[in-house]
Tab-separated table of C-alpha atoms in Angstrom:
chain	number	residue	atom	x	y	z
A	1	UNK	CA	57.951	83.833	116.439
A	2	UNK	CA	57.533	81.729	113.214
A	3	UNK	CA	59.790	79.210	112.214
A	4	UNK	CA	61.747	78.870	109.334
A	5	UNK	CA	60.413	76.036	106.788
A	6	UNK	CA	63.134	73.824	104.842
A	7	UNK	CA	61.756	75.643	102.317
A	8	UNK	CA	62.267	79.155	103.290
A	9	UNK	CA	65.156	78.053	104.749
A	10	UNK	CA	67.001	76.407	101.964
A	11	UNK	CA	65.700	79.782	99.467
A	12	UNK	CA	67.869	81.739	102.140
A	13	UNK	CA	70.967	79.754	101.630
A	14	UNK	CA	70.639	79.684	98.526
A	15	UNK	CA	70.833	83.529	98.319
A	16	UNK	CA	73.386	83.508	100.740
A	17	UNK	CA	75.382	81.762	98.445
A	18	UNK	CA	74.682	83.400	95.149
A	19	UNK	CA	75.753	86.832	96.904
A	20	UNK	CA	78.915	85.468	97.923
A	21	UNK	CA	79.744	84.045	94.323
A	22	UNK	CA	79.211	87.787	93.420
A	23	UNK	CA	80.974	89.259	95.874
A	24	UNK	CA	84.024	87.120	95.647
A	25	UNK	CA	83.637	85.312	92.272
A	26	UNK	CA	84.598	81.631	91.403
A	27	UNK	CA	84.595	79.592	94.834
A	28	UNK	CA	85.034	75.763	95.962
A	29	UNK	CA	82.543	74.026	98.469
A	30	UNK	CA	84.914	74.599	101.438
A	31	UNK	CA	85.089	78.177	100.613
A	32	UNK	CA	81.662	78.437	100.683
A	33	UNK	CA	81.587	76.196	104.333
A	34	UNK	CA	83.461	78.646	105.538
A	35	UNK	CA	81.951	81.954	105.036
A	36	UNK	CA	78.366	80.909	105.381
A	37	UNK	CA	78.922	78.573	108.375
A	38	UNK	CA	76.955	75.782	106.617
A	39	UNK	CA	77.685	72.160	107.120
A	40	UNK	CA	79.315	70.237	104.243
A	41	UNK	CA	76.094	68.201	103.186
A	42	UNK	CA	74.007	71.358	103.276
A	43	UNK	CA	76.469	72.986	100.784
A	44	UNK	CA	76.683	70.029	98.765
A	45	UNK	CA	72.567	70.155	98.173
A	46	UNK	CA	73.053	73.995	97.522
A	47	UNK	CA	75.428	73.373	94.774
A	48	UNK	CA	73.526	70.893	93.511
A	49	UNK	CA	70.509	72.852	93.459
A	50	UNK	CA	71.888	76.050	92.335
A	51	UNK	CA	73.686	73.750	89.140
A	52	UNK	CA	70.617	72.255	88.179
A	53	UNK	CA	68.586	75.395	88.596
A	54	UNK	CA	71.069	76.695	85.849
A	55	UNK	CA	72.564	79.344	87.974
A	56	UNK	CA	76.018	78.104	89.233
A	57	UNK	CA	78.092	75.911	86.660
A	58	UNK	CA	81.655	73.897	87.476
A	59	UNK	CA	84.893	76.480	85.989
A	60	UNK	CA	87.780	73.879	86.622
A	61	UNK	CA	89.929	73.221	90.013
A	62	UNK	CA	91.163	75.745	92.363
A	63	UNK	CA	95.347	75.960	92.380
A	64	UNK	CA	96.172	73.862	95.405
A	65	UNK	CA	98.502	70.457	95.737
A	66	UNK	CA	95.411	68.010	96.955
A	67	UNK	CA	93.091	67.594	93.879
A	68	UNK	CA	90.154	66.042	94.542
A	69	UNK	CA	86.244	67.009	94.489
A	70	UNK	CA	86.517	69.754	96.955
A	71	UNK	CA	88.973	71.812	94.489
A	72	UNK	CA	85.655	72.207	92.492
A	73	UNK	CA	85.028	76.062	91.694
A	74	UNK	CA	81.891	77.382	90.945
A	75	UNK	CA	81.237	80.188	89.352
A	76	UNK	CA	77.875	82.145	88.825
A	77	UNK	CA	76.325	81.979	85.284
A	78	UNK	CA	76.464	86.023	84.881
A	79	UNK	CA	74.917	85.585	81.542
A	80	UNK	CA	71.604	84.078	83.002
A	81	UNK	CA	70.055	87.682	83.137
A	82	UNK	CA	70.850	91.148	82.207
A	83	UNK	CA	69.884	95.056	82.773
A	84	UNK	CA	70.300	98.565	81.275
A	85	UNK	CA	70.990	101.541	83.061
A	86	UNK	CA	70.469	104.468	81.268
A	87	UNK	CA	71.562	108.455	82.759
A	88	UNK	CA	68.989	110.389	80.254
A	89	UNK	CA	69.897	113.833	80.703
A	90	UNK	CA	69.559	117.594	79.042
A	91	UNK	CA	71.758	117.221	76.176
A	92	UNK	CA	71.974	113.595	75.643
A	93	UNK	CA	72.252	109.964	77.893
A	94	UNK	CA	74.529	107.051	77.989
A	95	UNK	CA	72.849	103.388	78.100
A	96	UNK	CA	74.633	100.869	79.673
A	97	UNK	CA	74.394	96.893	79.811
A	98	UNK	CA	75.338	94.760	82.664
A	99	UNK	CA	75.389	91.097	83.702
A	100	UNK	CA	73.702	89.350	87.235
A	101	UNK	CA	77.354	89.836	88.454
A	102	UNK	CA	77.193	93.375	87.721
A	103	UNK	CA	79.717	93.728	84.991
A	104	UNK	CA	79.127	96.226	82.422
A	105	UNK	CA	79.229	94.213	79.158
A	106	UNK	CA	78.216	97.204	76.505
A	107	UNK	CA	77.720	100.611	76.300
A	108	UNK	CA	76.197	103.115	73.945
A	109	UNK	CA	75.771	107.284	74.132
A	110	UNK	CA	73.511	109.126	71.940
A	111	UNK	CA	73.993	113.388	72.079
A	112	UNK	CA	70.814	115.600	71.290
A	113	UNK	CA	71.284	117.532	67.710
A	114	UNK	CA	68.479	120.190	66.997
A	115	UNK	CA	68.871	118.080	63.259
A	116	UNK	CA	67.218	115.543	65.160
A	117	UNK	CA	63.707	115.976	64.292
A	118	UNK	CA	60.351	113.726	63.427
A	119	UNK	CA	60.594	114.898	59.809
A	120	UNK	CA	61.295	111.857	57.392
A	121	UNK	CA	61.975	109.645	60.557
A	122	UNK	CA	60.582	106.108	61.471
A	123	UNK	CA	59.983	105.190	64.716
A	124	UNK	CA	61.177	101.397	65.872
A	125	UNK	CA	57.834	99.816	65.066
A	126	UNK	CA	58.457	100.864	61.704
A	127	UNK	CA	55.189	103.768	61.968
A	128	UNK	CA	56.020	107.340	60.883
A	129	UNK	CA	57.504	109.463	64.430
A	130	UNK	CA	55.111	111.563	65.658
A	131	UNK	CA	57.502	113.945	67.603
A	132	UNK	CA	56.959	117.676	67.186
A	133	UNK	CA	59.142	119.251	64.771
A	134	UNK	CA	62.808	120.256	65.654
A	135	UNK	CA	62.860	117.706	68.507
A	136	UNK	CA	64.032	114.163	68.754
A	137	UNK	CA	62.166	111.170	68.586
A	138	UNK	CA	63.083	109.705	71.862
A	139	UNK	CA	61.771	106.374	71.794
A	140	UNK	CA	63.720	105.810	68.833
A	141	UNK	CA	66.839	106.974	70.133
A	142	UNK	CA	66.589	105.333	73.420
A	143	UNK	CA	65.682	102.150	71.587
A	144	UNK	CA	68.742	102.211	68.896
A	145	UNK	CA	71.067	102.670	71.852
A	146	UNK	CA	69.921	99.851	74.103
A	147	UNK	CA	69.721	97.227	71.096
A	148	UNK	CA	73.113	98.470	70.439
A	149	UNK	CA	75.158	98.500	74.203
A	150	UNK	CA	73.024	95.043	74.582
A	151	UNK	CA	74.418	93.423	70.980
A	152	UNK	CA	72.011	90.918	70.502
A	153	UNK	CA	71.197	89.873	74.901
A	154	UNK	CA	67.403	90.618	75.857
A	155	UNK	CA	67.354	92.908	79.000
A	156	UNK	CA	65.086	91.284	81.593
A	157	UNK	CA	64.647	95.699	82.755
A	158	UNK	CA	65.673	98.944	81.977
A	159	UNK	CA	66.162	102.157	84.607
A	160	UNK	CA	66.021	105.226	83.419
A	161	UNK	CA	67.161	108.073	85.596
A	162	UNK	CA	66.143	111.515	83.857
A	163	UNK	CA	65.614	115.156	85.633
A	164	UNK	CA	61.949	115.708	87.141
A	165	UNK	CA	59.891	114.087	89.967
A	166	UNK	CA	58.647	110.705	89.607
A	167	UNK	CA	55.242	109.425	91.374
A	168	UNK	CA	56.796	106.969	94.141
A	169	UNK	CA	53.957	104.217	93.504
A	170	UNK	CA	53.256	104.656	89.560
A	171	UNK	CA	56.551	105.755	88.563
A	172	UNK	CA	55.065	107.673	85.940
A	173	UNK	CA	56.745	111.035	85.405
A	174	UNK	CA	55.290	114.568	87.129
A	175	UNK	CA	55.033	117.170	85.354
A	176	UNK	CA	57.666	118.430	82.357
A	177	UNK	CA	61.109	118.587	82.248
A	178	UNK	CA	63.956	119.852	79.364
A	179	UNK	CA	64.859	116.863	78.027
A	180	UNK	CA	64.714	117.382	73.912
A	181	UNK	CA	62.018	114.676	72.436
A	182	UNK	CA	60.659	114.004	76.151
A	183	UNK	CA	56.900	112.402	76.449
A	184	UNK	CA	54.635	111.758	79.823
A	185	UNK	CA	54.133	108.094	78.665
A	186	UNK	CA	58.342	107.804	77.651
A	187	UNK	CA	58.212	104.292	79.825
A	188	UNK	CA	55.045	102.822	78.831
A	189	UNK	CA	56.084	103.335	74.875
A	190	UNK	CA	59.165	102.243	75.213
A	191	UNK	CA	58.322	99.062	77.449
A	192	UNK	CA	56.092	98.645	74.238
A	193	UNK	CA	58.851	98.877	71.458
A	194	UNK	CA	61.201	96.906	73.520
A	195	UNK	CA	59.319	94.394	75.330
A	196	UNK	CA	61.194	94.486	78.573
A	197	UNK	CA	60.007	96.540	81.898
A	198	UNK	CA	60.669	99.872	81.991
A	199	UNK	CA	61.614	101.893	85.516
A	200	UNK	CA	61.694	105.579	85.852
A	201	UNK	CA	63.325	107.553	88.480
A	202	UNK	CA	64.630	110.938	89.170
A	203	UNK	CA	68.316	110.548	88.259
A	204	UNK	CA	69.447	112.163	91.233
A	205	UNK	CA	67.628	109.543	94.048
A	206	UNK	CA	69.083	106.873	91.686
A	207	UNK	CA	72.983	108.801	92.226
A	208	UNK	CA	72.183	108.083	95.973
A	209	UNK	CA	72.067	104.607	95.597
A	210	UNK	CA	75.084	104.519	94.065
A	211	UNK	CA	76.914	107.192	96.699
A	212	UNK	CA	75.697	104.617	99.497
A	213	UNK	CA	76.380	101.243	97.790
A	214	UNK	CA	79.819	102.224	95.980
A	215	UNK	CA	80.705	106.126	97.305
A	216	UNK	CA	81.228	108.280	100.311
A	217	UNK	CA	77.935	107.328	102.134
A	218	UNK	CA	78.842	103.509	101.985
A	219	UNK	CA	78.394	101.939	105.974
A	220	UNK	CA	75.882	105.375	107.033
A	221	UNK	CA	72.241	104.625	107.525
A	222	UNK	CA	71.096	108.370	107.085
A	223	UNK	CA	72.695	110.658	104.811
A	224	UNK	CA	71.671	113.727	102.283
A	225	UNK	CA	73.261	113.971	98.590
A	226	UNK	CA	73.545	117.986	97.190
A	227	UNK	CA	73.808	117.810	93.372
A	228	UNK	CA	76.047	119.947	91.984
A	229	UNK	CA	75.645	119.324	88.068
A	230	UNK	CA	73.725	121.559	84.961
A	231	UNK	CA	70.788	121.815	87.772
A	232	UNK	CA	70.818	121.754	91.595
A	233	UNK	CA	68.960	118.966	93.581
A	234	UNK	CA	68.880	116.343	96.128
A	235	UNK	CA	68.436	113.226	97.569
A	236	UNK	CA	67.337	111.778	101.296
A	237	UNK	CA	68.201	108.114	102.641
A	238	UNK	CA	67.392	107.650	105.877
A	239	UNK	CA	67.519	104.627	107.915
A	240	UNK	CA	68.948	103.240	104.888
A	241	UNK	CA	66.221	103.976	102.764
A	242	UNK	CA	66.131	106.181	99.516
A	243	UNK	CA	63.079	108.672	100.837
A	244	UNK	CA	61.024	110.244	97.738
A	245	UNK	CA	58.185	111.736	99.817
A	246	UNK	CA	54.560	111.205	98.471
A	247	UNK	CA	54.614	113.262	95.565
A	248	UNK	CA	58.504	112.689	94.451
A	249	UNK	CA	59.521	115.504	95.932
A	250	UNK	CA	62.005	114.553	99.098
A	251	UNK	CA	65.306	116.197	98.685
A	252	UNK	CA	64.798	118.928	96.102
A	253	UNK	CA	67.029	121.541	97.966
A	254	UNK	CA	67.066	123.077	94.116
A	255	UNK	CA	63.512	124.937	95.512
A	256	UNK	CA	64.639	126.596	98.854
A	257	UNK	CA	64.782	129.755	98.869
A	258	UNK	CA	68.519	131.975	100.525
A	259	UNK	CA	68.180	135.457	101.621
A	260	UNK	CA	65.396	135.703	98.957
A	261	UNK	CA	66.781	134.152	95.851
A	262	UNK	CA	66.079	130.401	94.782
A	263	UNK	CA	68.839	127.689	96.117
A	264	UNK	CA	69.454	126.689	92.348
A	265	UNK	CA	70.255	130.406	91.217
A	266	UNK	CA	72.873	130.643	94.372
A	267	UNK	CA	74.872	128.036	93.270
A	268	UNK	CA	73.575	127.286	89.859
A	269	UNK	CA	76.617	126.641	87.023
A	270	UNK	CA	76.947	130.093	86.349
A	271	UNK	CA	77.436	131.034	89.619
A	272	UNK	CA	79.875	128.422	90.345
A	273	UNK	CA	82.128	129.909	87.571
A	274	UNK	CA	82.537	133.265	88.966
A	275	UNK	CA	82.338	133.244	92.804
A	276	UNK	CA	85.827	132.481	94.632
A	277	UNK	CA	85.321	128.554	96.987
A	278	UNK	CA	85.018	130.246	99.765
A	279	UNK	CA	82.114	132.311	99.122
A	280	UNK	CA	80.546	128.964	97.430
A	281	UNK	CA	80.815	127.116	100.145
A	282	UNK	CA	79.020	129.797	102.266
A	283	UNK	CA	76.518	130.127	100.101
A	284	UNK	CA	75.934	126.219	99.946
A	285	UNK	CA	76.333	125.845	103.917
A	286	UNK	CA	73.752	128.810	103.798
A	287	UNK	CA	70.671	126.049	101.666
A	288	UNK	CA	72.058	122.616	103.431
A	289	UNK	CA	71.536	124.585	107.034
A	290	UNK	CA	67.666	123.926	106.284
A	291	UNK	CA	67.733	119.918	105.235
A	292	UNK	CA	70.393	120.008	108.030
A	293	UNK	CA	67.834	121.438	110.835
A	294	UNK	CA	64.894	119.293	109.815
A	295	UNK	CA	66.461	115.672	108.657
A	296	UNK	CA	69.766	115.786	111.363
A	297	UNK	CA	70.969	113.339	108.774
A	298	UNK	CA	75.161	113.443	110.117
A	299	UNK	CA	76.253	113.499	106.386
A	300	UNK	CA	76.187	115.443	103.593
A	301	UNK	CA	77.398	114.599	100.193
A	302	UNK	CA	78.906	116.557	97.356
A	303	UNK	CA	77.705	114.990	94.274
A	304	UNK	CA	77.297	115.829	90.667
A	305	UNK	CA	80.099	116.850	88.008
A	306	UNK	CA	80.995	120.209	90.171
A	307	UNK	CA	80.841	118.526	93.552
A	308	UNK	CA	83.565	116.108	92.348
A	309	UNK	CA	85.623	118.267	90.526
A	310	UNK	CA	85.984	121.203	93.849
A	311	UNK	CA	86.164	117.642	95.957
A	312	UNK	CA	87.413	117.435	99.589
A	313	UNK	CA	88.550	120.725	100.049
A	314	UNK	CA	85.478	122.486	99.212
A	315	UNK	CA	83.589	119.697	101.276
A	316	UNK	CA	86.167	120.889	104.203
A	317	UNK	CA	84.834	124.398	103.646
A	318	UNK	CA	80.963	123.732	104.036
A	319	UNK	CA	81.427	121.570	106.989
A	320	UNK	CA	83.325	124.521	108.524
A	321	UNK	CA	81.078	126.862	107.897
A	322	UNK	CA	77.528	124.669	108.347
A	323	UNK	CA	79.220	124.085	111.586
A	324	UNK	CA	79.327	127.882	112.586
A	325	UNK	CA	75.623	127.795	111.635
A	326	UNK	CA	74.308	124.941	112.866
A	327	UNK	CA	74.857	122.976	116.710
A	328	UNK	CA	73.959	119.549	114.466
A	329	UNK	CA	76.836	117.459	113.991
A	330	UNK	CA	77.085	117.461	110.248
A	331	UNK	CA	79.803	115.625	108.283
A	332	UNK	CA	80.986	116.881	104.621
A	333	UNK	CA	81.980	114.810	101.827
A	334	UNK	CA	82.519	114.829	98.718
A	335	UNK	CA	81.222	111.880	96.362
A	336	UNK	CA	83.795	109.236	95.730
A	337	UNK	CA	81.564	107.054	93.155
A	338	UNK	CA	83.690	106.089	90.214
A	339	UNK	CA	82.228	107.495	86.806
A	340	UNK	CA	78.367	107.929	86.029
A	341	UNK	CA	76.806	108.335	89.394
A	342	UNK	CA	73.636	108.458	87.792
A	343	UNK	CA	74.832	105.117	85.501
A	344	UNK	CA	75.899	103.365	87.992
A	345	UNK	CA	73.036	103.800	90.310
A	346	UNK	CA	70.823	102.476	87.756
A	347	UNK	CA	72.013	99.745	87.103
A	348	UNK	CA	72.551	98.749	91.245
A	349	UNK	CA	68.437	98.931	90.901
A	350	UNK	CA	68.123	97.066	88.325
A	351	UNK	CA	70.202	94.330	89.677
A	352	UNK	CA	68.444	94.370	92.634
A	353	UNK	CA	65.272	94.074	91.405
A	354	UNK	CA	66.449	91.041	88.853
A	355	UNK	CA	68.809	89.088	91.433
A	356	UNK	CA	65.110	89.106	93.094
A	357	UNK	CA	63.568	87.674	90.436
A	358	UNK	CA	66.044	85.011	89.347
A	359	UNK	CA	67.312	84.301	92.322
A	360	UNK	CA	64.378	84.211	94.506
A	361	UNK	CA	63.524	86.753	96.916
């Protein structure tokens, strides 16, 4: 076993620390002693460090009768670094900007119009749009909204999840998808135009990171997310881990095939509208039975706009009836994130992969 440098060591604290200051906002030096379990001169060389590193700054005293130096608060300079999350989707996306501490400082929402079209139009580099006719230039769109929701702050990244697989070690997009305006090399031109780093990823896997960081799947290592939106598809974390397989493919329950007809047909929107709960949550115990028998992954999720709406009750119903199937203990839920799954979950990897780079990793 290796031991820790005071290097390595200190780089740990220091992370320990910044996390906290998230988590719990504005704190004093005791504070700080107390949930890390650090002694007082190691937390006084923290805040020192973390100060002149230009990460922590002094807010004023904390409300207590003894004033003195340990009333200090410190808060963490949120405006140090910033991301955009953006949920792309068939018939428009929302962009939104948030701090290191996660707030959401500005938004923007564009909605596809068949008006929108390369005729006439400039892209952002000022060059003549070379979209085909009748659909949108995207790069332009995507570009307006992001300068806009960011109002004047430089993004250090921007995550885009947008229907379609995404290559798990190029991130580049496979194959085609419906979005109006959409092009193969969408995050290489646009990390052009905008000068920031550009991350795709299927916009359901990115909804999973947000059901197990903020919704129903919070505390469970292994879990499966059914998306129940305009299209029907998936998402695997197992041990913790968002799995994508080696082609992008893990979790696209959309495919299966029930009694002969295609998973996404069964319980597609149209579907959804006409068939009484009962029989929809037969038909969905009916495609889950097969991620159920192969992963043994003790929850599944109800996500997307439909999986929501029905909520618990028609979670209640495919547990009941996945259990009459199945001899795997599987757990129903429906998601609890608050708002844009797909939003949200964007911008959780984006912070990640920023707090990493500003804080240290």
């Amino acid at each position: 076993m290796k031991t820790a440098t005071p290097a390595t060591a200190r780089a740990i604290n220091d992370r320990l620390a910044l996390d906290l200051l998230i988590e719990h906002g504005p704190l004093t030096a005791p504070r700080l002693r107390e949930l890390t379990g650090l002694s007082r001169p190691t937390i006084a060389d923290l805040v020192d460090r973390l100060t002149a590193a230009g990460l922590v700054e002094f807010v004023g005293e904390a409300e207590q009768i003894r004033r003195g130096p340990n009333a200090r608060l410190y808060r963490l300079i949120s405006e140090r670094a910033h991301v955009v999350g953006v949920d792309l989707r068939r018939t428009g996306f929302t962009a939104a900007v948030a701090d290191l501490s996660g707030q959401t400082v500005g938004t923007a929402a564009r909605r596809f119009d068949t008006a929108d079209t390369a005729d006439g139009a400039d892209s952002p580099d000022g060059t003549d749009a070379d979209a085909a006719d009748g659909e949108p230039d995207l790069v332009a769109m995507l570009t307006d909204a992001i300068r806009e929701a960011a109002d004047g702050r430089v993004p250090h990244i921007v995550v885009i999840g947008a229907p379609g697989l995404v290559r798990p070690y190029s991130g580049e997009p496979a194959g085609r998808n419906e979005v109006p305006g959409w092009r193969p090399d969408l995050p290489r031109e646009l990390e052009r135009v905008l000068g920031v780093k550009v991350l795709l990823e299927n916009e359901v896997n990115l909804a999973a990171v947000a059901e197990h960081r903020l919704g129903a799947a919070v505390g469970r290592a292994d879990f499966v997310l059914l998306w129940l939106d305009e299209g029907i598809g998936g998402a695997v974390v197992l041990d913790g881990r968002l799995r994508r397989g080696s082609s992008g493919g893990a979790g696209e329950l959309g495919w299966l095939e029930v009694d002969g007809v295609g998973f996404c047909d069964r319980i597609g929107p149209e579907v959804r509208e006409t068939i009484a709960p009962e029989e929809l949550a037969e038909q969905i115990a009916k495609g889950a039975f097969a991620v159920v028998s192969v992963l043994d992954p003790g929850l599944l999720v109800l996500g997307g706009s439909a999986g929501r709406a029905a909520g618990e009750p028609l979670a209640t119903l495919v547990e009941e009836r996945l259990a009459a199937k199945s001899p795997i203990e599987t757990e129903v839920r429906a998601s609890t994130v608050e708002g844009d799954a797909v939003l949200r979950g964007a911008v959780l990897t984006g912070l990640d992969l920023v707090r990493d780079e500003v804080f240290g990793g």
